[in-house]
mmCIF file of N, CA, C and O in Angstrom:
data_model
loop_
_atom_site.group_PDB
_atom_site.id
_atom_site.type_symbol
_atom_site.label_atom_id
_atom_site.label_comp_id
_atom_site.label_asym_id
_atom_site.label_seq_id
_atom_site.Cartn_x
_atom_site.Cartn_y
_atom_site.Cartn_z
ATOM 1 N N MET A 1 -3.866 -43.353 -27.611
ATOM 2 C CA MET A 1 -4.599 -42.817 -26.387
ATOM 3 C C MET A 1 -5.951 -43.199 -26.822
ATOM 4 O O MET A 1 -6.498 -43.321 -28.000
ATOM 5 N N THR A 2 -6.844 -43.789 -25.836
ATOM 6 C CA THR A 2 -8.206 -44.308 -26.021
ATOM 7 C C THR A 2 -9.048 -42.904 -26.134
ATOM 8 O O THR A 2 -8.905 -41.854 -25.600
ATOM 9 N N GLU A 3 -10.070 -43.117 -27.073
ATOM 10 C CA GLU A 3 -10.765 -42.072 -27.300
ATOM 11 C C GLU A 3 -11.959 -41.540 -25.960
ATOM 12 O O GLU A 3 -12.118 -42.622 -25.318
ATOM 13 N N PRO A 4 -12.258 -40.353 -25.811
ATOM 14 C CA PRO A 4 -12.941 -40.133 -24.425
ATOM 15 C C PRO A 4 -14.120 -40.917 -24.267
ATOM 16 O O PRO A 4 -14.384 -41.326 -23.107
ATOM 17 N N SER A 5 -14.799 -41.459 -25.217
ATOM 18 C CA SER A 5 -16.024 -42.238 -24.941
ATOM 19 C C SER A 5 -15.840 -43.472 -24.503
ATOM 20 O O SER A 5 -16.766 -44.190 -23.750
ATOM 21 N N LYS A 6 -14.604 -44.001 -24.522
ATOM 22 C CA LYS A 6 -14.392 -45.351 -24.117
ATOM 23 C C LYS A 6 -13.539 -45.342 -22.699
ATOM 24 O O LYS A 6 -12.900 -46.372 -22.389
ATOM 25 N N LEU A 7 -13.191 -44.139 -21.993
ATOM 26 C CA LEU A 7 -12.345 -44.261 -21.037
ATOM 27 C C LEU A 7 -13.162 -44.435 -19.664
ATOM 28 O O LEU A 7 -14.356 -44.142 -19.560
ATOM 29 N N SER A 8 -12.515 -44.985 -18.513
ATOM 30 C CA SER A 8 -13.181 -45.042 -17.213
ATOM 31 C C SER A 8 -13.401 -43.616 -16.755
ATOM 32 O O SER A 8 -12.897 -42.687 -17.189
ATOM 33 N N ILE A 9 -14.283 -43.425 -15.751
ATOM 34 C CA ILE A 9 -14.336 -42.053 -15.251
ATOM 35 C C ILE A 9 -13.123 -41.441 -14.788
ATOM 36 O O ILE A 9 -12.769 -40.302 -14.919
ATOM 37 N N THR A 10 -12.307 -42.247 -14.057
ATOM 38 C CA THR A 10 -11.033 -41.625 -13.537
ATOM 39 C C THR A 10 -10.201 -41.250 -14.794
ATOM 40 O O THR A 10 -9.692 -40.127 -14.700
ATOM 41 N N ASP A 11 -10.179 -42.041 -15.709
ATOM 42 C CA ASP A 11 -9.226 -41.877 -17.099
ATOM 43 C C ASP A 11 -9.933 -40.469 -17.441
ATOM 44 O O ASP A 11 -9.031 -39.726 -18.101
ATOM 45 N N PHE A 12 -11.168 -40.295 -17.800
ATOM 46 C CA PHE A 12 -11.997 -39.337 -18.287
ATOM 47 C C PHE A 12 -11.473 -38.021 -17.621
ATOM 48 O O PHE A 12 -11.052 -37.116 -18.343
ATOM 49 N N LEU A 13 -11.558 -38.090 -16.301
ATOM 50 C CA LEU A 13 -11.110 -36.919 -15.567
ATOM 51 C C LEU A 13 -9.812 -36.475 -15.761
ATOM 52 O O LEU A 13 -9.457 -35.239 -15.845
ATOM 53 N N GLU A 14 -8.779 -37.411 -15.769
ATOM 54 C CA GLU A 14 -7.661 -37.269 -15.885
ATOM 55 C C GLU A 14 -7.326 -36.518 -17.252
ATOM 56 O O GLU A 14 -6.609 -35.486 -17.624
ATOM 57 N N PHE A 15 -7.840 -37.193 -18.460
ATOM 58 C CA PHE A 15 -7.874 -36.695 -19.673
ATOM 59 C C PHE A 15 -8.521 -35.232 -19.765
ATOM 60 O O PHE A 15 -7.637 -34.381 -20.289
ATOM 61 N N ALA A 16 -9.590 -34.969 -19.170
ATOM 62 C CA ALA A 16 -10.170 -33.603 -19.313
ATOM 63 C C ALA A 16 -9.340 -32.484 -18.602
ATOM 64 O O ALA A 16 -9.100 -31.457 -19.141
ATOM 65 N N ALA A 17 -8.761 -32.967 -17.308
ATOM 66 C CA ALA A 17 -7.860 -31.944 -16.691
ATOM 67 C C ALA A 17 -6.661 -31.686 -17.589
ATOM 68 O O ALA A 17 -6.052 -30.590 -17.522
ATOM 69 N N ARG A 18 -6.011 -32.598 -18.205
ATOM 70 C CA ARG A 18 -4.861 -32.768 -19.034
ATOM 71 C C ARG A 18 -5.025 -31.548 -20.240
ATOM 72 O O ARG A 18 -4.339 -30.983 -20.510
ATOM 73 N N VAL A 19 -6.198 -31.952 -20.951
ATOM 74 C CA VAL A 19 -6.429 -31.237 -22.199
ATOM 75 C C VAL A 19 -6.935 -29.763 -21.735
ATOM 76 O O VAL A 19 -6.757 -28.848 -22.512
ATOM 77 N N ASN A 20 -7.487 -29.488 -20.638
ATOM 78 C CA ASN A 20 -8.092 -28.191 -20.278
ATOM 79 C C ASN A 20 -9.197 -27.769 -21.060
ATOM 80 O O ASN A 20 -9.227 -26.737 -21.661
ATOM 81 N N TYR A 21 -10.076 -28.673 -21.078
ATOM 82 C CA TYR A 21 -11.497 -28.236 -21.719
ATOM 83 C C TYR A 21 -12.055 -26.943 -21.004
ATOM 84 O O TYR A 21 -12.993 -26.289 -21.835
ATOM 85 N N PHE A 22 -12.011 -27.183 -19.760
ATOM 86 C CA PHE A 22 -12.943 -26.153 -19.148
ATOM 87 C C PHE A 22 -12.098 -24.602 -18.981
ATOM 88 O O PHE A 22 -11.592 -24.395 -18.124
ATOM 89 N N THR A 23 -12.367 -23.914 -19.883
ATOM 90 C CA THR A 23 -11.737 -22.524 -20.135
ATOM 91 C C THR A 23 -12.687 -21.533 -20.084
ATOM 92 O O THR A 23 -12.126 -20.312 -19.734
ATOM 93 N N GLN A 24 -13.775 -21.568 -20.224
ATOM 94 C CA GLN A 24 -14.821 -20.434 -20.531
ATOM 95 C C GLN A 24 -15.229 -19.955 -19.097
ATOM 96 O O GLN A 24 -15.130 -18.466 -18.899
ATOM 97 N N LEU A 25 -15.518 -20.860 -17.974
ATOM 98 C CA LEU A 25 -16.018 -20.436 -16.823
ATOM 99 C C LEU A 25 -14.777 -20.492 -15.714
ATOM 100 O O LEU A 25 -14.094 -21.596 -15.725
ATOM 101 N N LYS A 26 -14.682 -19.464 -14.919
ATOM 102 C CA LYS A 26 -13.493 -19.476 -13.916
ATOM 103 C C LYS A 26 -14.294 -19.196 -12.600
ATOM 104 O O LYS A 26 -15.286 -18.569 -12.419
ATOM 105 N N PRO A 27 -13.714 -20.273 -11.579
ATOM 106 C CA PRO A 27 -14.514 -20.051 -10.326
ATOM 107 C C PRO A 27 -14.343 -18.645 -9.661
ATOM 108 O O PRO A 27 -13.354 -17.975 -9.693
ATOM 109 N N SER A 28 -15.432 -18.110 -9.000
ATOM 110 C CA SER A 28 -15.544 -16.934 -8.409
ATOM 111 C C SER A 28 -14.989 -17.079 -7.092
ATOM 112 O O SER A 28 -15.116 -17.896 -6.334
ATOM 113 N N LYS A 29 -14.104 -16.048 -6.815
ATOM 114 C CA LYS A 29 -13.442 -15.987 -5.446
ATOM 115 C C LYS A 29 -14.490 -15.572 -4.446
ATOM 116 O O LYS A 29 -14.042 -15.865 -3.379
ATOM 117 N N LYS A 30 -15.241 -14.905 -4.693
ATOM 118 C CA LYS A 30 -16.374 -14.399 -3.637
ATOM 119 C C LYS A 30 -17.374 -15.568 -3.334
ATOM 120 O O LYS A 30 -17.868 -15.542 -2.204
ATOM 121 N N ASN A 31 -17.758 -16.451 -4.244
ATOM 122 C CA ASN A 31 -19.025 -17.334 -4.010
ATOM 123 C C ASN A 31 -18.388 -18.560 -4.724
ATOM 124 O O ASN A 31 -18.239 -18.714 -5.945
ATOM 125 N N ARG A 32 -18.480 -19.614 -3.954
ATOM 126 C CA ARG A 32 -17.961 -20.865 -4.255
ATOM 127 C C ARG A 32 -18.946 -21.550 -5.330
ATOM 128 O O ARG A 32 -18.691 -22.480 -5.957
ATOM 129 N N ASN A 33 -20.294 -21.183 -5.520
ATOM 130 C CA ASN A 33 -21.263 -21.656 -6.169
ATOM 131 C C ASN A 33 -21.446 -20.907 -7.515
ATOM 132 O O ASN A 33 -22.375 -21.049 -8.282
ATOM 133 N N SER A 34 -20.479 -19.991 -7.730
ATOM 134 C CA SER A 34 -20.377 -19.057 -8.935
ATOM 135 C C SER A 34 -19.314 -19.107 -9.710
ATOM 136 O O SER A 34 -18.288 -19.544 -9.303
ATOM 137 N N PHE A 35 -19.412 -18.728 -11.032
ATOM 138 C CA PHE A 35 -18.172 -18.623 -11.875
ATOM 139 C C PHE A 35 -18.182 -17.449 -12.600
ATOM 140 O O PHE A 35 -19.287 -16.604 -12.611
ATOM 141 N N LYS A 36 -17.053 -16.996 -12.952
ATOM 142 C CA LYS A 36 -17.004 -15.718 -13.970
ATOM 143 C C LYS A 36 -16.815 -16.299 -15.344
ATOM 144 O O LYS A 36 -16.019 -17.324 -15.592
ATOM 145 N N THR A 37 -17.139 -15.285 -16.203
ATOM 146 C CA THR A 37 -16.424 -15.420 -17.700
ATOM 147 C C THR A 37 -16.127 -14.047 -18.181
ATOM 148 O O THR A 37 -16.556 -13.135 -17.712
ATOM 149 N N LYS A 38 -15.427 -14.242 -19.186
ATOM 150 C CA LYS A 38 -14.813 -12.859 -19.859
ATOM 151 C C LYS A 38 -15.768 -12.469 -20.899
ATOM 152 O O LYS A 38 -16.330 -13.186 -21.744
ATOM 153 N N MET A 39 -16.043 -11.141 -20.698
ATOM 154 C CA MET A 39 -16.855 -10.584 -21.915
ATOM 155 C C MET A 39 -16.064 -9.209 -22.305
ATOM 156 O O MET A 39 -15.824 -8.442 -21.403
ATOM 157 N N THR A 40 -15.783 -9.227 -23.541
ATOM 158 C CA THR A 40 -14.853 -8.090 -24.126
ATOM 159 C C THR A 40 -15.766 -6.937 -24.376
ATOM 160 O O THR A 40 -16.604 -7.255 -25.205
ATOM 161 N N ILE A 41 -15.681 -5.792 -23.886
ATOM 162 C CA ILE A 41 -16.216 -4.444 -24.285
ATOM 163 C C ILE A 41 -15.354 -3.558 -24.539
ATOM 164 O O ILE A 41 -14.299 -3.394 -23.792
ATOM 165 N N SER A 42 -15.546 -2.637 -25.818
ATOM 166 C CA SER A 42 -14.566 -1.807 -25.930
ATOM 167 C C SER A 42 -14.525 -0.477 -25.258
ATOM 168 O O SER A 42 -13.427 0.184 -25.084
ATOM 169 N N CYS A 43 -15.793 -0.149 -24.652
ATOM 170 C CA CYS A 43 -15.783 1.140 -24.037
ATOM 171 C C CYS A 43 -17.235 1.322 -23.257
ATOM 172 O O CYS A 43 -17.897 0.326 -23.564
ATOM 173 N N TYR A 44 -17.140 2.213 -22.577
ATOM 174 C CA TYR A 44 -18.455 2.315 -21.751
ATOM 175 C C TYR A 44 -19.801 2.490 -22.494
ATOM 176 O O TYR A 44 -20.735 2.196 -22.256
ATOM 177 N N ASN A 45 -19.509 3.197 -23.670
ATOM 178 C CA ASN A 45 -20.543 3.420 -24.695
ATOM 179 C C ASN A 45 -21.163 2.139 -25.238
ATOM 180 O O ASN A 45 -22.382 1.885 -25.246
ATOM 181 N N GLU A 46 -20.427 1.127 -25.632
ATOM 182 C CA GLU A 46 -20.652 -0.114 -25.947
ATOM 183 C C GLU A 46 -21.191 -0.872 -24.821
ATOM 184 O O GLU A 46 -22.340 -1.544 -24.893
ATOM 185 N N LEU A 47 -20.669 -0.835 -23.592
ATOM 186 C CA LEU A 47 -21.331 -1.453 -22.466
ATOM 187 C C LEU A 47 -22.805 -1.013 -22.164
ATOM 188 O O LEU A 47 -23.843 -1.728 -21.969
ATOM 189 N N MET A 48 -22.972 0.383 -22.493
ATOM 190 C CA MET A 48 -24.345 0.924 -22.238
ATOM 191 C C MET A 48 -25.328 0.519 -23.300
ATOM 192 O O MET A 48 -26.381 0.008 -23.046
ATOM 193 N N GLN A 49 -24.845 0.485 -24.457
ATOM 194 C CA GLN A 49 -25.681 -0.166 -25.673
ATOM 195 C C GLN A 49 -26.038 -1.599 -25.531
ATOM 196 O O GLN A 49 -26.936 -1.981 -25.698
ATOM 197 N N THR A 50 -25.016 -2.353 -25.068
ATOM 198 C CA THR A 50 -25.388 -3.650 -24.662
ATOM 199 C C THR A 50 -26.406 -3.913 -23.653
ATOM 200 O O THR A 50 -27.256 -4.744 -23.804
ATOM 201 N N ILE A 51 -26.397 -3.103 -22.510
ATOM 202 C CA ILE A 51 -27.359 -3.214 -21.537
ATOM 203 C C ILE A 51 -28.746 -2.795 -21.995
ATOM 204 O O ILE A 51 -29.561 -3.486 -21.711
ATOM 205 N N ILE A 52 -28.533 -1.577 -22.874
ATOM 206 C CA ILE A 52 -30.012 -1.262 -23.276
ATOM 207 C C ILE A 52 -30.710 -2.278 -24.213
ATOM 208 O O ILE A 52 -31.808 -2.541 -24.129
ATOM 209 N N SER A 53 -29.731 -3.007 -25.152
ATOM 210 C CA SER A 53 -30.242 -4.034 -25.838
ATOM 211 C C SER A 53 -30.910 -5.227 -25.225
ATOM 212 O O SER A 53 -31.889 -5.521 -25.447
ATOM 213 N N LEU A 54 -30.141 -5.509 -24.242
ATOM 214 C CA LEU A 54 -30.612 -6.687 -23.119
ATOM 215 C C LEU A 54 -32.116 -6.219 -22.772
ATOM 216 O O LEU A 54 -32.954 -7.103 -22.570
ATOM 217 N N LEU A 55 -32.199 -4.802 -22.322
ATOM 218 C CA LEU A 55 -33.285 -4.407 -21.477
ATOM 219 C C LEU A 55 -34.542 -4.387 -22.632
ATOM 220 O O LEU A 55 -35.735 -4.766 -22.485
ATOM 221 N N ARG A 56 -34.235 -3.936 -23.787
ATOM 222 C CA ARG A 56 -35.106 -3.683 -24.879
ATOM 223 C C ARG A 56 -35.692 -5.108 -25.254
ATOM 224 O O ARG A 56 -36.939 -5.333 -25.511
ATOM 225 N N THR A 57 -34.935 -6.041 -25.499
ATOM 226 C CA THR A 57 -35.119 -7.335 -25.768
ATOM 227 C C THR A 57 -36.174 -7.986 -24.687
ATOM 228 O O THR A 57 -37.068 -8.664 -25.210
ATOM 229 N N SER A 58 -35.760 -7.695 -23.580
ATOM 230 C CA SER A 58 -36.709 -8.253 -22.603
ATOM 231 C C SER A 58 -37.884 -7.525 -22.428
ATOM 232 O O SER A 58 -38.930 -8.484 -22.323
ATOM 233 N N ILE A 59 -37.995 -6.384 -22.666
ATOM 234 C CA ILE A 59 -39.174 -5.682 -22.749
ATOM 235 C C ILE A 59 -40.086 -6.258 -23.992
ATOM 236 O O ILE A 59 -41.283 -6.432 -23.684
ATOM 237 N N ASN A 60 -39.696 -6.396 -24.982
ATOM 238 C CA ASN A 60 -40.252 -6.770 -26.283
ATOM 239 C C ASN A 60 -40.858 -8.361 -25.986
ATOM 240 O O ASN A 60 -41.907 -8.577 -26.346
ATOM 241 N N THR A 61 -39.998 -9.185 -25.629
ATOM 242 C CA THR A 61 -40.245 -10.505 -25.060
ATOM 243 C C THR A 61 -41.402 -10.618 -24.158
ATOM 244 O O THR A 61 -42.690 -11.339 -24.273
ATOM 245 N N LEU A 62 -41.589 -9.806 -23.120
ATOM 246 C CA LEU A 62 -42.572 -9.780 -22.075
ATOM 247 C C LEU A 62 -43.780 -9.107 -22.882
ATOM 248 O O LEU A 62 -44.865 -9.723 -22.353
ATOM 249 N N GLN A 63 -43.765 -8.481 -23.840
ATOM 250 C CA GLN A 63 -44.988 -7.633 -24.301
ATOM 251 C C GLN A 63 -45.609 -8.620 -25.024
ATOM 252 O O GLN A 63 -46.705 -8.611 -25.404
ATOM 253 N N GLN A 64 -44.938 -9.702 -25.838
ATOM 254 C CA GLN A 64 -45.611 -10.617 -26.472
ATOM 255 C C GLN A 64 -46.302 -11.747 -25.745
ATOM 256 O O GLN A 64 -46.869 -12.682 -26.156
ATOM 257 N N GLU A 65 -46.062 -11.651 -24.386
ATOM 258 C CA GLU A 65 -46.729 -12.506 -23.318
ATOM 259 C C GLU A 65 -46.613 -13.869 -23.735
ATOM 260 O O GLU A 65 -47.657 -14.786 -23.518
ATOM 261 N N GLU A 66 -45.332 -14.414 -24.015
ATOM 262 C CA GLU A 66 -45.265 -16.011 -24.226
ATOM 263 C C GLU A 66 -44.716 -16.380 -22.990
ATOM 264 O O GLU A 66 -43.492 -16.141 -22.439
ATOM 265 N N SER A 67 -45.272 -17.178 -22.190
ATOM 266 C CA SER A 67 -44.860 -17.691 -20.979
ATOM 267 C C SER A 67 -43.590 -18.583 -21.058
ATOM 268 O O SER A 67 -42.851 -18.736 -20.183
ATOM 269 N N LYS A 68 -43.368 -19.272 -22.127
ATOM 270 C CA LYS A 68 -42.233 -20.059 -22.206
ATOM 271 C C LYS A 68 -40.942 -19.517 -22.323
ATOM 272 O O LYS A 68 -39.849 -19.953 -22.227
ATOM 273 N N THR A 69 -41.111 -18.068 -22.622
ATOM 274 C CA THR A 69 -39.818 -17.323 -22.743
ATOM 275 C C THR A 69 -39.225 -16.600 -21.339
ATOM 276 O O THR A 69 -38.458 -15.910 -21.279
ATOM 277 N N ALA A 70 -40.205 -16.886 -20.263
ATOM 278 C CA ALA A 70 -39.956 -16.155 -19.093
ATOM 279 C C ALA A 70 -38.666 -16.429 -18.402
ATOM 280 O O ALA A 70 -37.964 -15.363 -17.986
ATOM 281 N N ILE A 71 -38.039 -17.676 -18.467
ATOM 282 C CA ILE A 71 -36.582 -17.874 -18.011
ATOM 283 C C ILE A 71 -35.709 -17.050 -18.963
ATOM 284 O O ILE A 71 -34.671 -16.578 -18.231
ATOM 285 N N ASP A 72 -36.030 -17.196 -20.132
ATOM 286 C CA ASP A 72 -34.994 -16.244 -21.030
ATOM 287 C C ASP A 72 -34.896 -14.942 -20.555
ATOM 288 O O ASP A 72 -33.871 -14.482 -20.626
ATOM 289 N N VAL A 73 -36.077 -14.273 -20.464
ATOM 290 C CA VAL A 73 -36.128 -12.994 -20.106
ATOM 291 C C VAL A 73 -35.577 -12.757 -18.692
ATOM 292 O O VAL A 73 -34.732 -11.690 -18.504
ATOM 293 N N MET A 74 -35.784 -13.574 -17.584
ATOM 294 C CA MET A 74 -35.143 -13.575 -16.360
ATOM 295 C C MET A 74 -33.595 -13.522 -16.637
ATOM 296 O O MET A 74 -32.912 -12.807 -16.133
ATOM 297 N N LEU A 75 -33.033 -14.416 -17.363
ATOM 298 C CA LEU A 75 -31.774 -14.470 -17.603
ATOM 299 C C LEU A 75 -31.064 -13.109 -18.224
ATOM 300 O O LEU A 75 -30.082 -12.621 -17.699
ATOM 301 N N LEU A 76 -31.631 -12.633 -19.164
ATOM 302 C CA LEU A 76 -31.425 -11.304 -19.879
ATOM 303 C C LEU A 76 -31.298 -10.200 -18.936
ATOM 304 O O LEU A 76 -30.376 -9.512 -18.797
ATOM 305 N N LEU A 77 -32.263 -10.097 -18.130
ATOM 306 C CA LEU A 77 -32.422 -9.139 -17.043
ATOM 307 C C LEU A 77 -31.138 -9.339 -15.960
ATOM 308 O O LEU A 77 -30.612 -8.130 -15.527
ATOM 309 N N GLU A 78 -30.919 -10.456 -15.555
ATOM 310 C CA GLU A 78 -29.914 -10.725 -14.625
ATOM 311 C C GLU A 78 -28.432 -10.350 -15.209
ATOM 312 O O GLU A 78 -27.775 -9.569 -14.563
ATOM 313 N N ILE A 79 -28.428 -10.611 -16.504
ATOM 314 C CA ILE A 79 -27.087 -10.253 -17.308
ATOM 315 C C ILE A 79 -27.092 -8.786 -17.194
ATOM 316 O O ILE A 79 -25.942 -8.346 -17.012
ATOM 317 N N ALA A 80 -28.088 -8.006 -17.674
ATOM 318 C CA ALA A 80 -28.057 -6.563 -17.743
ATOM 319 C C ALA A 80 -27.689 -5.831 -16.302
ATOM 320 O O ALA A 80 -27.051 -4.915 -16.271
ATOM 321 N N ILE A 81 -28.325 -6.475 -15.225
ATOM 322 C CA ILE A 81 -27.947 -5.973 -13.943
ATOM 323 C C ILE A 81 -26.457 -6.277 -13.437
ATOM 324 O O ILE A 81 -25.876 -5.297 -12.961
ATOM 325 N N GLN A 82 -25.870 -7.256 -14.002
ATOM 326 C CA GLN A 82 -24.458 -7.539 -13.820
ATOM 327 C C GLN A 82 -23.651 -6.695 -14.515
ATOM 328 O O GLN A 82 -22.561 -6.456 -14.104
ATOM 329 N N LEU A 83 -24.045 -6.238 -15.554
ATOM 330 C CA LEU A 83 -23.397 -5.509 -16.387
ATOM 331 C C LEU A 83 -23.367 -3.840 -15.929
ATOM 332 O O LEU A 83 -22.457 -3.116 -16.589
ATOM 333 N N LEU A 84 -24.197 -3.681 -15.345
ATOM 334 C CA LEU A 84 -24.451 -2.168 -15.024
ATOM 335 C C LEU A 84 -22.915 -1.628 -14.198
ATOM 336 O O LEU A 84 -22.645 -2.175 -13.313
ATOM 337 N N PRO A 85 -22.468 -0.590 -14.768
ATOM 338 C CA PRO A 85 -21.312 0.015 -14.107
ATOM 339 C C PRO A 85 -21.496 0.807 -12.864
ATOM 340 O O PRO A 85 -21.514 2.015 -12.883
ATOM 341 N N SER A 86 -22.016 0.109 -11.847
ATOM 342 C CA SER A 86 -22.376 0.947 -10.421
ATOM 343 C C SER A 86 -21.167 1.816 -9.789
ATOM 344 O O SER A 86 -21.658 2.902 -9.558
ATOM 345 N N ASP A 87 -20.162 1.088 -9.799
ATOM 346 C CA ASP A 87 -18.964 1.896 -9.244
ATOM 347 C C ASP A 87 -18.729 3.193 -10.121
ATOM 348 O O ASP A 87 -18.436 4.268 -9.654
ATOM 349 N N GLU A 88 -18.761 3.017 -11.474
ATOM 350 C CA GLU A 88 -18.598 4.103 -12.219
ATOM 351 C C GLU A 88 -19.593 5.299 -12.184
ATOM 352 O O GLU A 88 -19.380 6.341 -12.321
ATOM 353 N N MET A 89 -20.704 4.593 -12.026
ATOM 354 C CA MET A 89 -21.916 5.652 -11.763
ATOM 355 C C MET A 89 -21.651 6.603 -10.471
ATOM 356 O O MET A 89 -22.019 7.738 -10.375
ATOM 357 N N GLU A 90 -21.087 5.884 -9.320
ATOM 358 C CA GLU A 90 -20.828 6.823 -8.162
ATOM 359 C C GLU A 90 -19.674 7.671 -8.462
ATOM 360 O O GLU A 90 -19.814 8.746 -7.880
ATOM 361 N N LEU A 91 -18.736 7.498 -9.278
ATOM 362 C CA LEU A 91 -17.647 8.494 -9.619
ATOM 363 C C LEU A 91 -18.414 9.317 -10.586
ATOM 364 O O LEU A 91 -18.076 10.656 -10.315
ATOM 365 N N LEU A 92 -19.291 9.171 -11.337
ATOM 366 C CA LEU A 92 -19.944 10.300 -12.187
ATOM 367 C C LEU A 92 -20.900 11.221 -11.167
ATOM 368 O O LEU A 92 -20.536 12.269 -11.557
ATOM 369 N N ASP A 93 -21.434 10.568 -10.242
ATOM 370 C CA ASP A 93 -22.203 11.481 -9.196
ATOM 371 C C ASP A 93 -21.128 12.318 -8.457
ATOM 372 O O ASP A 93 -21.508 13.503 -8.167
ATOM 373 N N GLU A 94 -20.021 11.938 -8.304
ATOM 374 C CA GLU A 94 -18.891 12.810 -7.327
ATOM 375 C C GLU A 94 -18.385 13.792 -8.466
ATOM 376 O O GLU A 94 -18.135 14.981 -8.020
ATOM 377 N N LEU A 95 -18.158 13.467 -9.515
ATOM 378 C CA LEU A 95 -17.716 14.584 -10.615
ATOM 379 C C LEU A 95 -18.809 15.422 -11.054
ATOM 380 O O LEU A 95 -18.446 16.710 -11.056
ATOM 381 N N TYR A 96 -20.087 15.253 -10.889
ATOM 382 C CA TYR A 96 -21.244 16.025 -11.192
ATOM 383 C C TYR A 96 -21.026 16.926 -9.904
ATOM 384 O O TYR A 96 -21.241 18.055 -10.149
ATOM 385 N N LYS A 97 -21.142 16.618 -8.716
ATOM 386 C CA LYS A 97 -20.997 17.435 -7.341
ATOM 387 C C LYS A 97 -19.686 18.345 -7.405
ATOM 388 O O LYS A 97 -20.116 19.652 -7.292
ATOM 389 N N VAL A 98 -18.521 17.912 -8.059
ATOM 390 C CA VAL A 98 -17.545 18.681 -8.256
ATOM 391 C C VAL A 98 -17.808 19.922 -9.036
ATOM 392 O O VAL A 98 -17.503 21.083 -9.096
ATOM 393 N N LEU A 99 -18.432 19.532 -10.240
ATOM 394 C CA LEU A 99 -18.655 20.522 -11.437
ATOM 395 C C LEU A 99 -19.854 21.363 -10.942
ATOM 396 O O LEU A 99 -19.900 22.522 -11.596
ATOM 397 N N HIS A 100 -20.662 21.188 -10.198
ATOM 398 C CA HIS A 100 -21.798 21.975 -9.945
ATOM 399 C C HIS A 100 -21.905 22.462 -8.483
ATOM 400 O O HIS A 100 -22.874 22.824 -8.172
ATOM 401 N N ASP A 101 -20.814 22.547 -7.663
ATOM 402 C CA ASP A 101 -20.751 23.201 -6.506
ATOM 403 C C ASP A 101 -20.266 24.403 -6.622
ATOM 404 O O ASP A 101 -19.638 24.761 -7.495
#
């Protein structure tokens, strides 16, 4: 087999499809311009600690006032927002109502 650097574009695409290099990102069913990736979290406590760490890192970075890190901070904040368990929070609200009614 020819090494990938010496393949034609068509051969390269066939080679890439056959070997399946693209395993980390999966196409989103909801948005054609987005991808999903797997992140393993062992429990809700770990999830919350991860979100808190992302937020603290973002805050600390912003306090340093380095403009070159603004994009990094934005990405961290976007990840934190995506990780928030909003459906679960609604469930906790309902459980709270049941316990305190």
